[in-house]
């Protein structure tokens, strides 16, 4: 007996401990290693979608351009609506008709439509509506009022400015697939990382919130901040649309660049599309003509030719050229029209009057190899690297493949094709004392936790001409917007404008079409050659580069750059100068507005007072 | 005495064994109870945290919806439309009357500042003269 008792005392704790260890082990396996075991029916795993990042503009106070907003999606189950008992406290059971009326009133839907959906009992979970109205949601989610409506949380992409900047911002469809613009280019950054929920559900499939086993919160996408000023963009689009309409153009585009950094301040292309109906937009509407479209630039290229010749010391601004076609190389070179009548003309005048013959001859004097190299340095024939999808590089054939005619055609902007942004960047180089900066439209990217994952650093892409040449070119180009130049309608009161017109014939079926043109004006404001006070060492620096092109699909009365694109340029530049608060470099022109001797009286008064104040 | 000593020794062995088992059982019991209490407390905390988090999410969603609604109402297009609805049309000032920052201001007047002085003079012409009118004599002190 003694032995039996001792055995019992020894084995009892061993058995108990073993049982406890087994129980704990089983618990451990169930809790932590259950992923290796088939999940029972009451378990569920759900992905939590991450909120897509916001796209902001580049104003002083960033304004959201595209934003994901939480919405509720409502789906109607006719079977549940008819069969489920809905009985408010202290009131009789609600009839299906009453429930339908409540749903219709809350979601502002026609009652007849809901009744028709309810009659179709073969189709369950029919789409009812999307809403972000919390009052409506409170009514629909109240099980004592409504039954038969399934509610799902959704993220809806909202484009708060409708069509404004649509080509740049792009579009995302209902499935979250990006289609164009920044949405497409920075999709990885904007998307974020989805989260995960694993837990238990009850007999009717509803989640038991207190039985969640695992919960990983989603990481929202990063926010993208652009350089574009939304208010300026609105002005530019409005003015461009007005210009396209008034001059009878089929389409038009405009780029506004910061003259120092090549930051894109505005970018408009018409016709445009609404981001929410991108799928229904035509190809003509979808294309961003500032970067995804190439065309012969026409006379705006003459500035590049003249700058190259001046920089290489081949000519000086006052070098005279014969304006006759006295060489076979200039055979069939487009004439100079009625605006050029001098038998001999200086290089500076050739820019001011846009002489094809003089600039064609100048191009031949430079030679194809040097001209080609200079054009490459100005950025033609290669992508600018702006952060937009599908950018075209343009066509600038190797100089060894140029025929004799191309020697005199490329200098005047024929036989090469460029994008609007390339032209604007080339002019930006002239505005920025010869330094061509890499254009950019994204200023920074900020992650959800506030850390900056990207910030643009200004980068010099090339230095095609020297500082002196750039300044000389700006001085020459001042004449274009003067009463003697081809674009006197580009002049802006209070500011000096250096620019150049371009009227390029369109190519249709491989031939230049008669009467169809693209009118361009590209200008720098202020010109950067006018001093505010005589004693100043430096002139007022250039602030913006503006390019405007109007594309005529049919014959138009005002199809030339000077009388169609230039007036639009003037309005756009004025809006930009006002928004950016640029100081006038010719304030006298503004002061003259007062007239009636009041100004003189004020100045006299000031002159009299000044000695006493000292 | 011998028998008594033996009995005493056997009793001592039994008592030690029982105490050992009792201690183990008590420890296990206490551990199980503590485990259950802690688990219960954790579950309660988890539930509270979950509720708060859902509440926070709902409020954050509400904030996002309201923010989007406000952003949508204050776009330049909508503001223009709202002004037009009330029969108003806003326009920017003439370039001559717009005040801009001078990047290299020296303190010395330049001609464009005359426009500012005109505005100041016009504004001052009524108030200052009224304030400095010295009655009876009909003179304005400058």
Short mmCIF file of N, CA, C and O in Angstrom, two decimals, chain A residues 287-402:
data_model
loop_
_atom_site.label_atom_id
_atom_site.label_comp_id
_atom_site.label_asym_id
_atom_site.label_seq_id
_atom_site.Cartn_x
_atom_site.Cartn_y
_atom_site.Cartn_z
N UNK A 287 -5.09 64.23 -75.69
CA UNK A 287 -3.68 64.53 -75.92
C UNK A 287 -3.28 65.86 -75.28
O UNK A 287 -3.99 66.87 -75.39
N UNK A 288 -2.16 65.82 -74.56
CA UNK A 288 -1.60 67.04 -73.97
C UNK A 288 -0.65 67.63 -75.02
O UNK A 288 0.48 67.16 -75.20
N UNK A 289 -1.10 68.65 -75.71
CA UNK A 289 -0.35 69.15 -76.86
C UNK A 289 0.94 69.89 -76.49
O UNK A 289 1.71 70.23 -77.37
N UNK A 290 1.16 70.10 -75.24
CA UNK A 290 2.40 70.78 -74.85
C UNK A 290 3.58 69.82 -74.75
O UNK A 290 4.72 70.24 -74.89
N UNK A 291 3.31 68.54 -74.50
CA UNK A 291 4.42 67.59 -74.38
C UNK A 291 4.24 66.33 -75.23
O UNK A 291 5.22 65.66 -75.54
N UNK A 292 3.00 65.99 -75.58
CA UNK A 292 2.76 64.74 -76.32
C UNK A 292 2.54 64.98 -77.80
O UNK A 292 2.05 64.08 -78.50
N UNK A 293 2.84 66.14 -78.30
CA UNK A 293 2.53 66.48 -79.68
C UNK A 293 3.69 67.29 -80.26
O UNK A 293 4.19 68.21 -79.61
N UNK A 294 4.10 66.92 -81.46
CA UNK A 294 5.22 67.65 -82.09
C UNK A 294 4.73 68.35 -83.35
O UNK A 294 3.79 67.87 -84.00
N UNK A 295 5.36 69.44 -83.66
CA UNK A 295 4.98 70.22 -84.84
C UNK A 295 6.16 71.08 -85.29
O UNK A 295 7.10 71.30 -84.52
N UNK A 296 6.07 71.53 -86.52
CA UNK A 296 7.12 72.44 -87.02
C UNK A 296 6.95 73.78 -86.33
O UNK A 296 5.87 74.36 -86.36
N UNK A 297 8.00 74.29 -85.73
CA UNK A 297 7.82 75.50 -84.92
C UNK A 297 7.71 76.79 -85.73
O UNK A 297 7.15 77.76 -85.25
N UNK A 298 8.29 76.79 -86.93
CA UNK A 298 8.26 78.03 -87.72
C UNK A 298 9.26 79.03 -87.19
O UNK A 298 10.31 78.66 -86.64
N UNK A 299 8.91 80.30 -87.32
CA UNK A 299 9.90 81.36 -87.11
C UNK A 299 10.41 81.50 -85.68
O UNK A 299 11.40 82.21 -85.46
N UNK A 300 9.76 80.89 -84.71
CA UNK A 300 10.31 80.99 -83.34
C UNK A 300 11.69 80.36 -83.26
O UNK A 300 12.47 80.65 -82.37
N UNK A 301 12.01 79.51 -84.25
CA UNK A 301 13.33 78.87 -84.28
C UNK A 301 14.42 79.84 -84.72
O UNK A 301 15.61 79.59 -84.48
N UNK A 302 14.03 80.96 -85.34
CA UNK A 302 15.03 81.91 -85.83
C UNK A 302 15.88 82.48 -84.68
O UNK A 302 17.05 82.82 -84.86
N UNK A 303 15.28 82.57 -83.52
CA UNK A 303 16.00 83.07 -82.35
C UNK A 303 17.16 82.13 -82.03
O UNK A 303 18.27 82.58 -81.69
N UNK A 304 16.94 80.85 -82.16
CA UNK A 304 17.98 79.85 -81.87
C UNK A 304 19.12 80.01 -82.88
O UNK A 304 20.31 80.00 -82.52
N UNK A 305 18.74 80.18 -84.15
CA UNK A 305 19.76 80.33 -85.20
C UNK A 305 20.59 81.59 -84.96
O UNK A 305 21.83 81.55 -85.00
N UNK A 306 19.92 82.69 -84.70
CA UNK A 306 20.63 83.96 -84.50
C UNK A 306 21.52 83.89 -83.25
O UNK A 306 22.66 84.38 -83.27
N UNK A 307 20.99 83.27 -82.18
CA UNK A 307 21.79 83.16 -80.94
C UNK A 307 23.04 82.33 -81.19
O UNK A 307 24.12 82.66 -80.68
N UNK A 308 22.89 81.26 -81.97
CA UNK A 308 24.04 80.40 -82.29
C UNK A 308 25.10 81.21 -83.06
O UNK A 308 26.30 81.14 -82.75
N UNK A 309 24.65 81.95 -84.06
CA UNK A 309 25.59 82.73 -84.89
C UNK A 309 26.29 83.80 -84.06
O UNK A 309 27.51 84.00 -84.20
N UNK A 310 25.55 84.46 -83.20
CA UNK A 310 26.16 85.50 -82.36
C UNK A 310 27.14 84.89 -81.37
O UNK A 310 28.22 85.43 -81.14
N UNK A 311 26.77 83.76 -80.79
CA UNK A 311 27.61 83.13 -79.78
C UNK A 311 28.92 82.63 -80.40
O UNK A 311 29.96 82.64 -79.73
N UNK A 312 28.85 82.20 -81.65
CA UNK A 312 30.05 81.69 -82.31
C UNK A 312 30.88 82.82 -82.93
O UNK A 312 31.93 82.56 -83.51
N UNK A 313 30.38 84.02 -82.85
CA UNK A 313 31.11 85.17 -83.37
C UNK A 313 31.08 85.25 -84.89
O UNK A 313 31.90 85.94 -85.50
N UNK A 314 30.15 84.55 -85.51
CA UNK A 314 30.04 84.57 -86.98
C UNK A 314 29.52 85.92 -87.45
O UNK A 314 29.94 86.44 -88.47
N UNK A 315 28.59 86.46 -86.71
CA UNK A 315 28.00 87.76 -87.06
C UNK A 315 27.87 88.61 -85.80
O UNK A 315 28.02 88.11 -84.68
N UNK A 316 27.53 89.87 -86.03
CA UNK A 316 27.16 90.77 -84.94
C UNK A 316 25.72 91.22 -85.20
O UNK A 316 25.23 91.07 -86.32
N UNK A 317 25.08 91.80 -84.20
CA UNK A 317 23.68 92.20 -84.44
C UNK A 317 23.52 93.15 -85.61
O UNK A 317 22.47 93.15 -86.27
N UNK A 318 24.56 93.95 -85.88
CA UNK A 318 24.40 94.92 -86.97
C UNK A 318 25.02 94.45 -88.28
O UNK A 318 25.19 95.24 -89.21
N UNK A 319 25.38 93.19 -88.38
CA UNK A 319 25.91 92.66 -89.64
C UNK A 319 24.81 92.68 -90.70
O UNK A 319 23.69 92.25 -90.44
N UNK A 320 25.16 93.19 -91.88
CA UNK A 320 24.16 93.32 -92.94
C UNK A 320 24.11 92.08 -93.82
O UNK A 320 25.14 91.47 -94.12
N UNK A 321 22.90 91.74 -94.22
CA UNK A 321 22.69 90.61 -95.15
C UNK A 321 21.83 91.09 -96.31
O UNK A 321 20.95 91.94 -96.15
N UNK A 322 22.10 90.52 -97.48
CA UNK A 322 21.30 90.78 -98.66
C UNK A 322 19.98 90.02 -98.53
O UNK A 322 19.97 88.85 -98.15
N UNK A 323 18.87 90.67 -98.82
CA UNK A 323 17.57 90.01 -98.63
C UNK A 323 17.06 89.34 -99.92
O UNK A 323 15.88 88.97 -100.00
N UNK A 324 17.94 89.20 -100.93
CA UNK A 324 17.51 88.54 -102.16
C UNK A 324 17.87 87.05 -102.12
O UNK A 324 18.81 86.66 -101.44
N UNK A 325 17.12 86.27 -102.92
CA UNK A 325 17.43 84.83 -103.01
C UNK A 325 18.51 84.66 -104.09
O UNK A 325 18.21 84.27 -105.22
N UNK A 326 19.74 84.97 -103.79
CA UNK A 326 20.78 85.01 -104.80
C UNK A 326 21.69 83.79 -104.73
O UNK A 326 22.88 83.87 -104.99
N UNK A 327 21.18 82.66 -104.36
CA UNK A 327 21.98 81.45 -104.31
C UNK A 327 21.01 80.28 -104.45
O UNK A 327 19.88 80.34 -103.98
N UNK A 328 21.48 79.19 -105.07
CA UNK A 328 20.57 78.05 -105.28
C UNK A 328 20.13 77.42 -103.95
O UNK A 328 19.08 76.80 -103.85
N UNK A 329 20.96 77.63 -102.88
CA UNK A 329 20.58 77.07 -101.58
C UNK A 329 19.28 77.71 -101.05
O UNK A 329 18.57 77.11 -100.27
N UNK A 330 19.03 78.91 -101.51
CA UNK A 330 17.85 79.61 -100.99
C UNK A 330 16.67 79.48 -101.94
O UNK A 330 15.66 80.16 -101.80
N UNK A 331 16.83 78.62 -102.94
CA UNK A 331 15.77 78.40 -103.91
C UNK A 331 14.51 77.91 -103.19
O UNK A 331 14.57 77.02 -102.33
N UNK A 332 13.41 78.48 -103.54
CA UNK A 332 12.10 78.14 -102.95
C UNK A 332 12.03 78.43 -101.45
O UNK A 332 11.15 77.93 -100.76
N UNK A 333 12.97 79.16 -100.93
CA UNK A 333 12.88 79.55 -99.52
C UNK A 333 11.67 80.47 -99.36
O UNK A 333 11.47 81.37 -100.19
N UNK A 334 10.85 80.25 -98.37
CA UNK A 334 9.66 81.10 -98.25
C UNK A 334 10.03 82.58 -98.26
O UNK A 334 11.01 82.98 -97.63
N UNK A 335 9.26 83.36 -98.97
CA UNK A 335 9.54 84.79 -99.09
C UNK A 335 9.28 85.52 -97.78
O UNK A 335 8.78 84.94 -96.81
N UNK A 336 9.60 86.78 -97.79
CA UNK A 336 9.46 87.55 -96.56
C UNK A 336 8.19 88.38 -96.50
O UNK A 336 8.00 89.14 -95.56
N UNK A 337 7.37 88.26 -97.51
CA UNK A 337 6.09 88.94 -97.47
C UNK A 337 6.24 90.44 -97.55
O UNK A 337 7.30 90.98 -97.86
N UNK A 338 5.18 91.11 -97.25
CA UNK A 338 5.15 92.56 -97.44
C UNK A 338 5.83 93.30 -96.29
O UNK A 338 6.07 94.49 -96.38
N UNK A 339 6.11 92.61 -95.20
CA UNK A 339 6.66 93.32 -94.06
C UNK A 339 8.17 93.51 -94.15
O UNK A 339 8.77 94.12 -93.29
N UNK A 340 8.81 92.95 -95.17
CA UNK A 340 10.25 93.15 -95.33
C UNK A 340 10.47 93.74 -96.72
O UNK A 340 10.11 93.15 -97.72
N UNK A 341 11.00 94.92 -96.74
CA UNK A 341 11.15 95.60 -98.04
C UNK A 341 12.57 96.09 -98.28
O UNK A 341 12.92 96.52 -99.35
N UNK A 342 13.42 96.00 -97.24
CA UNK A 342 14.77 96.52 -97.40
C UNK A 342 15.60 95.60 -98.29
O UNK A 342 15.52 94.37 -98.14
N UNK A 343 16.47 96.14 -99.16
CA UNK A 343 17.35 95.27 -99.94
C UNK A 343 18.44 94.64 -99.08
O UNK A 343 18.92 93.56 -99.37
N UNK A 344 18.83 95.33 -98.01
CA UNK A 344 19.82 94.77 -97.07
C UNK A 344 19.27 94.95 -95.66
O UNK A 344 18.58 95.91 -95.36
N UNK A 345 19.62 94.01 -94.83
CA UNK A 345 19.02 94.02 -93.49
C UNK A 345 20.03 93.49 -92.47
O UNK A 345 20.79 92.57 -92.77
N UNK A 346 20.01 94.06 -91.28
CA UNK A 346 20.91 93.57 -90.22
C UNK A 346 20.31 92.30 -89.62
O UNK A 346 19.11 92.01 -89.76
N UNK A 347 21.14 91.59 -88.89
CA UNK A 347 20.68 90.36 -88.22
C UNK A 347 19.58 90.71 -87.20
O UNK A 347 18.57 90.01 -87.08
N UNK A 348 19.79 91.81 -86.49
CA UNK A 348 18.79 92.23 -85.49
C UNK A 348 17.46 92.52 -86.17
O UNK A 348 16.39 92.07 -85.70
N UNK A 349 17.50 93.24 -87.29
CA UNK A 349 16.26 93.53 -88.01
C UNK A 349 15.62 92.26 -88.57
O UNK A 349 14.39 92.17 -88.69
N UNK A 350 16.45 91.30 -88.94
CA UNK A 350 15.91 90.05 -89.48
C UNK A 350 15.07 89.33 -88.43
O UNK A 350 14.07 88.67 -88.76
N UNK A 351 15.45 89.48 -87.16
CA UNK A 351 14.64 88.88 -86.08
C UNK A 351 13.38 89.71 -85.87
O UNK A 351 12.27 89.18 -85.79
N UNK A 352 13.57 91.03 -85.84
CA UNK A 352 12.43 91.91 -85.57
C UNK A 352 11.37 91.77 -86.68
O UNK A 352 10.17 91.70 -86.40
N UNK A 353 11.82 91.67 -87.95
CA UNK A 353 10.88 91.57 -89.07
C UNK A 353 10.67 90.12 -89.52
O UNK A 353 9.95 89.89 -90.48
N UNK A 354 11.33 89.20 -88.86
CA UNK A 354 11.19 87.77 -89.16
C UNK A 354 11.50 87.46 -90.63
O UNK A 354 10.66 86.92 -91.36
N UNK A 355 12.72 87.79 -91.02
CA UNK A 355 13.12 87.56 -92.41
C UNK A 355 13.57 86.11 -92.60
O UNK A 355 14.57 85.66 -92.02
N UNK A 356 12.85 85.39 -93.45
CA UNK A 356 13.22 83.99 -93.73
C UNK A 356 14.56 83.93 -94.47
O UNK A 356 15.40 83.07 -94.19
N UNK A 357 14.73 84.85 -95.44
CA UNK A 357 15.91 84.76 -96.29
C UNK A 357 17.19 85.06 -95.50
O UNK A 357 18.17 84.32 -95.60
N UNK A 358 17.16 86.11 -94.72
CA UNK A 358 18.37 86.45 -93.95
C UNK A 358 18.72 85.35 -92.96
O UNK A 358 19.88 84.92 -92.86
N UNK A 359 17.73 84.84 -92.24
CA UNK A 359 18.03 83.80 -91.24
C UNK A 359 18.42 82.50 -91.94
O UNK A 359 19.28 81.75 -91.47
N UNK A 360 17.80 82.23 -93.12
CA UNK A 360 18.19 81.05 -93.89
C UNK A 360 19.65 81.14 -94.29
O UNK A 360 20.41 80.17 -94.18
N UNK A 361 20.06 82.32 -94.75
CA UNK A 361 21.46 82.52 -95.13
C UNK A 361 22.38 82.40 -93.91
O UNK A 361 23.48 81.84 -93.99
N UNK A 362 21.89 82.93 -92.82
CA UNK A 362 22.67 82.88 -91.57
C UNK A 362 22.91 81.42 -91.17
O UNK A 362 24.02 81.04 -90.77
N UNK A 363 21.86 80.60 -91.31
CA UNK A 363 21.98 79.17 -90.99
C UNK A 363 23.01 78.49 -91.87
O UNK A 363 23.79 77.65 -91.39
N UNK A 364 23.02 78.86 -93.13
CA UNK A 364 24.01 78.27 -94.04
C UNK A 364 25.43 78.69 -93.65
O UNK A 364 26.38 77.91 -93.77
N UNK A 365 25.56 79.93 -93.18
CA UNK A 365 26.88 80.40 -92.76
C UNK A 365 27.36 79.68 -91.50
O UNK A 365 28.55 79.47 -91.30
N UNK A 366 26.42 79.35 -90.63
CA UNK A 366 26.80 78.61 -89.42
C UNK A 366 27.27 77.21 -89.81
O UNK A 366 28.24 76.70 -89.28
N UNK A 367 26.54 76.60 -90.73
CA UNK A 367 26.87 75.24 -91.15
C UNK A 367 26.02 74.23 -90.39
O UNK A 367 25.68 74.45 -89.23
N UNK A 368 25.68 73.13 -91.07
CA UNK A 368 24.73 72.18 -90.45
C UNK A 368 25.25 71.55 -89.16
O UNK A 368 24.49 71.38 -88.22
N UNK A 369 26.53 71.20 -89.12
CA UNK A 369 27.04 70.50 -87.93
C UNK A 369 26.92 71.38 -86.69
O UNK A 369 26.40 70.97 -85.65
N UNK A 370 27.38 72.63 -86.83
CA UNK A 370 27.36 73.53 -85.68
C UNK A 370 25.93 73.91 -85.29
O UNK A 370 25.60 74.02 -84.12
N UNK A 371 25.10 74.09 -86.31
CA UNK A 371 23.70 74.44 -86.01
C UNK A 371 23.00 73.28 -85.31
O UNK A 371 22.26 73.48 -84.34
N UNK A 372 23.27 72.07 -85.80
CA UNK A 372 22.64 70.89 -85.19
C UNK A 372 23.08 70.75 -83.72
O UNK A 372 22.27 70.50 -82.85
N UNK A 373 24.38 70.91 -83.51
CA UNK A 373 24.89 70.80 -82.13
C UNK A 373 24.25 71.85 -81.22
O UNK A 373 23.91 71.58 -80.07
N UNK A 374 24.09 73.05 -81.76
CA UNK A 374 23.50 74.11 -80.96
C UNK A 374 22.02 73.80 -80.67
O UNK A 374 21.55 74.01 -79.54
N UNK A 375 21.32 73.29 -81.68
CA UNK A 375 19.91 72.94 -81.46
C UNK A 375 19.78 71.86 -80.39
O UNK A 375 18.87 71.89 -79.57
N UNK A 376 20.71 70.90 -80.41
CA UNK A 376 20.69 69.87 -79.38
C UNK A 376 20.94 70.49 -77.99
O UNK A 376 20.30 70.13 -77.02
N UNK A 377 21.87 71.41 -77.96
CA UNK A 377 22.16 72.06 -76.67
C UNK A 377 20.96 72.87 -76.18
O UNK A 377 20.72 72.97 -74.97
N UNK A 378 20.16 73.38 -77.12
CA UNK A 378 18.94 74.09 -76.72
C UNK A 378 17.82 73.11 -76.33
O UNK A 378 16.76 73.54 -75.91
N UNK A 379 18.07 71.81 -76.55
CA UNK A 379 17.12 70.80 -76.06
C UNK A 379 16.22 70.21 -77.11
O UNK A 379 15.31 69.43 -76.76
N UNK A 380 16.44 70.51 -78.39
CA UNK A 380 15.57 69.95 -79.42
C UNK A 380 16.04 68.54 -79.79
O UNK A 380 17.22 68.21 -79.68
N UNK A 381 15.08 67.70 -80.18
CA UNK A 381 15.40 66.33 -80.57
C UNK A 381 15.62 65.40 -79.39
O UNK A 381 16.11 64.28 -79.55
N UNK A 382 15.28 65.82 -78.20
CA UNK A 382 15.41 64.97 -77.01
C UNK A 382 14.34 65.38 -75.98
O UNK A 382 13.88 66.52 -76.00
N UNK A 383 14.00 64.44 -75.14
CA UNK A 383 12.97 64.72 -74.14
C UNK A 383 13.53 65.71 -73.12
O UNK A 383 14.71 65.63 -72.76
N UNK A 384 12.66 66.57 -72.63
CA UNK A 384 13.11 67.55 -71.64
C UNK A 384 13.27 66.91 -70.26
O UNK A 384 13.99 67.42 -69.42
N UNK A 385 12.54 65.81 -70.03
CA UNK A 385 12.61 65.14 -68.74
C UNK A 385 11.58 65.63 -67.74
O UNK A 385 11.65 65.31 -66.56
N UNK A 386 10.60 66.38 -68.21
CA UNK A 386 9.53 66.83 -67.30
C UNK A 386 8.74 65.61 -66.82
O UNK A 386 8.64 64.61 -67.56
N UNK A 387 8.22 65.69 -65.61
CA UNK A 387 7.61 64.51 -64.99
C UNK A 387 6.19 64.27 -65.49
O UNK A 387 5.24 64.25 -64.71
N UNK A 388 6.03 64.09 -66.80
CA UNK A 388 4.72 63.78 -67.37
C UNK A 388 4.88 62.59 -68.31
O UNK A 388 5.90 62.47 -68.99
N UNK A 389 3.87 61.71 -68.35
CA UNK A 389 4.02 60.50 -69.16
C UNK A 389 3.90 60.81 -70.66
O UNK A 389 3.21 61.74 -71.06
N UNK A 390 4.57 59.98 -71.46
CA UNK A 390 4.41 60.04 -72.91
C UNK A 390 5.02 61.26 -73.56
O UNK A 390 4.55 61.68 -74.63
N UNK A 391 6.05 61.83 -72.96
CA UNK A 391 6.64 63.02 -73.57
C UNK A 391 7.32 62.67 -74.88
O UNK A 391 8.04 61.68 -74.98
N UNK A 392 7.09 63.49 -75.90
CA UNK A 392 7.71 63.28 -77.22
C UNK A 392 9.09 63.93 -77.24
O UNK A 392 9.32 64.94 -76.55
N UNK A 393 9.97 63.36 -78.04
CA UNK A 393 11.31 63.95 -78.15
C UNK A 393 11.43 64.89 -79.34
O UNK A 393 12.39 65.64 -79.44
N UNK A 394 10.45 64.84 -80.25
CA UNK A 394 10.54 65.67 -81.45
C UNK A 394 11.46 65.01 -82.48
O UNK A 394 12.05 63.95 -82.22
N UNK A 395 11.57 65.65 -83.64
CA UNK A 395 12.42 65.07 -84.70
C UNK A 395 13.46 66.11 -85.10
O UNK A 395 13.12 67.20 -85.58
N UNK A 396 14.71 65.77 -84.87
CA UNK A 396 15.83 66.59 -85.33
C UNK A 396 16.84 65.61 -85.92
O UNK A 396 17.65 65.01 -85.20
N UNK A 397 16.73 65.42 -87.21
CA UNK A 397 17.58 64.42 -87.87
C UNK A 397 19.05 64.80 -87.74
O UNK A 397 19.39 65.98 -87.65
N UNK A 398 19.87 63.77 -87.75
CA UNK A 398 21.31 64.01 -87.67
C UNK A 398 21.73 64.90 -88.84
O UNK A 398 21.27 64.73 -89.98
N UNK A 399 22.65 65.84 -88.60
CA UNK A 399 23.01 66.82 -89.62
C UNK A 399 23.63 66.16 -90.86
O UNK A 399 23.58 66.71 -91.95
N UNK A 400 24.19 64.95 -90.69
CA UNK A 400 24.79 64.28 -91.84
C UNK A 400 23.73 63.85 -92.85
O UNK A 400 24.04 63.60 -94.01
N UNK A 401 22.48 63.77 -92.38
CA UNK A 401 21.39 63.37 -93.28
C UNK A 401 20.61 64.57 -93.80
O UNK A 401 19.56 64.40 -94.41
N UNK A 402 21.10 65.76 -93.52
CA UNK A 402 20.40 66.95 -94.03
C UNK A 402 20.75 67.13 -95.51
O UNK A 402 21.92 67.01 -95.90
#
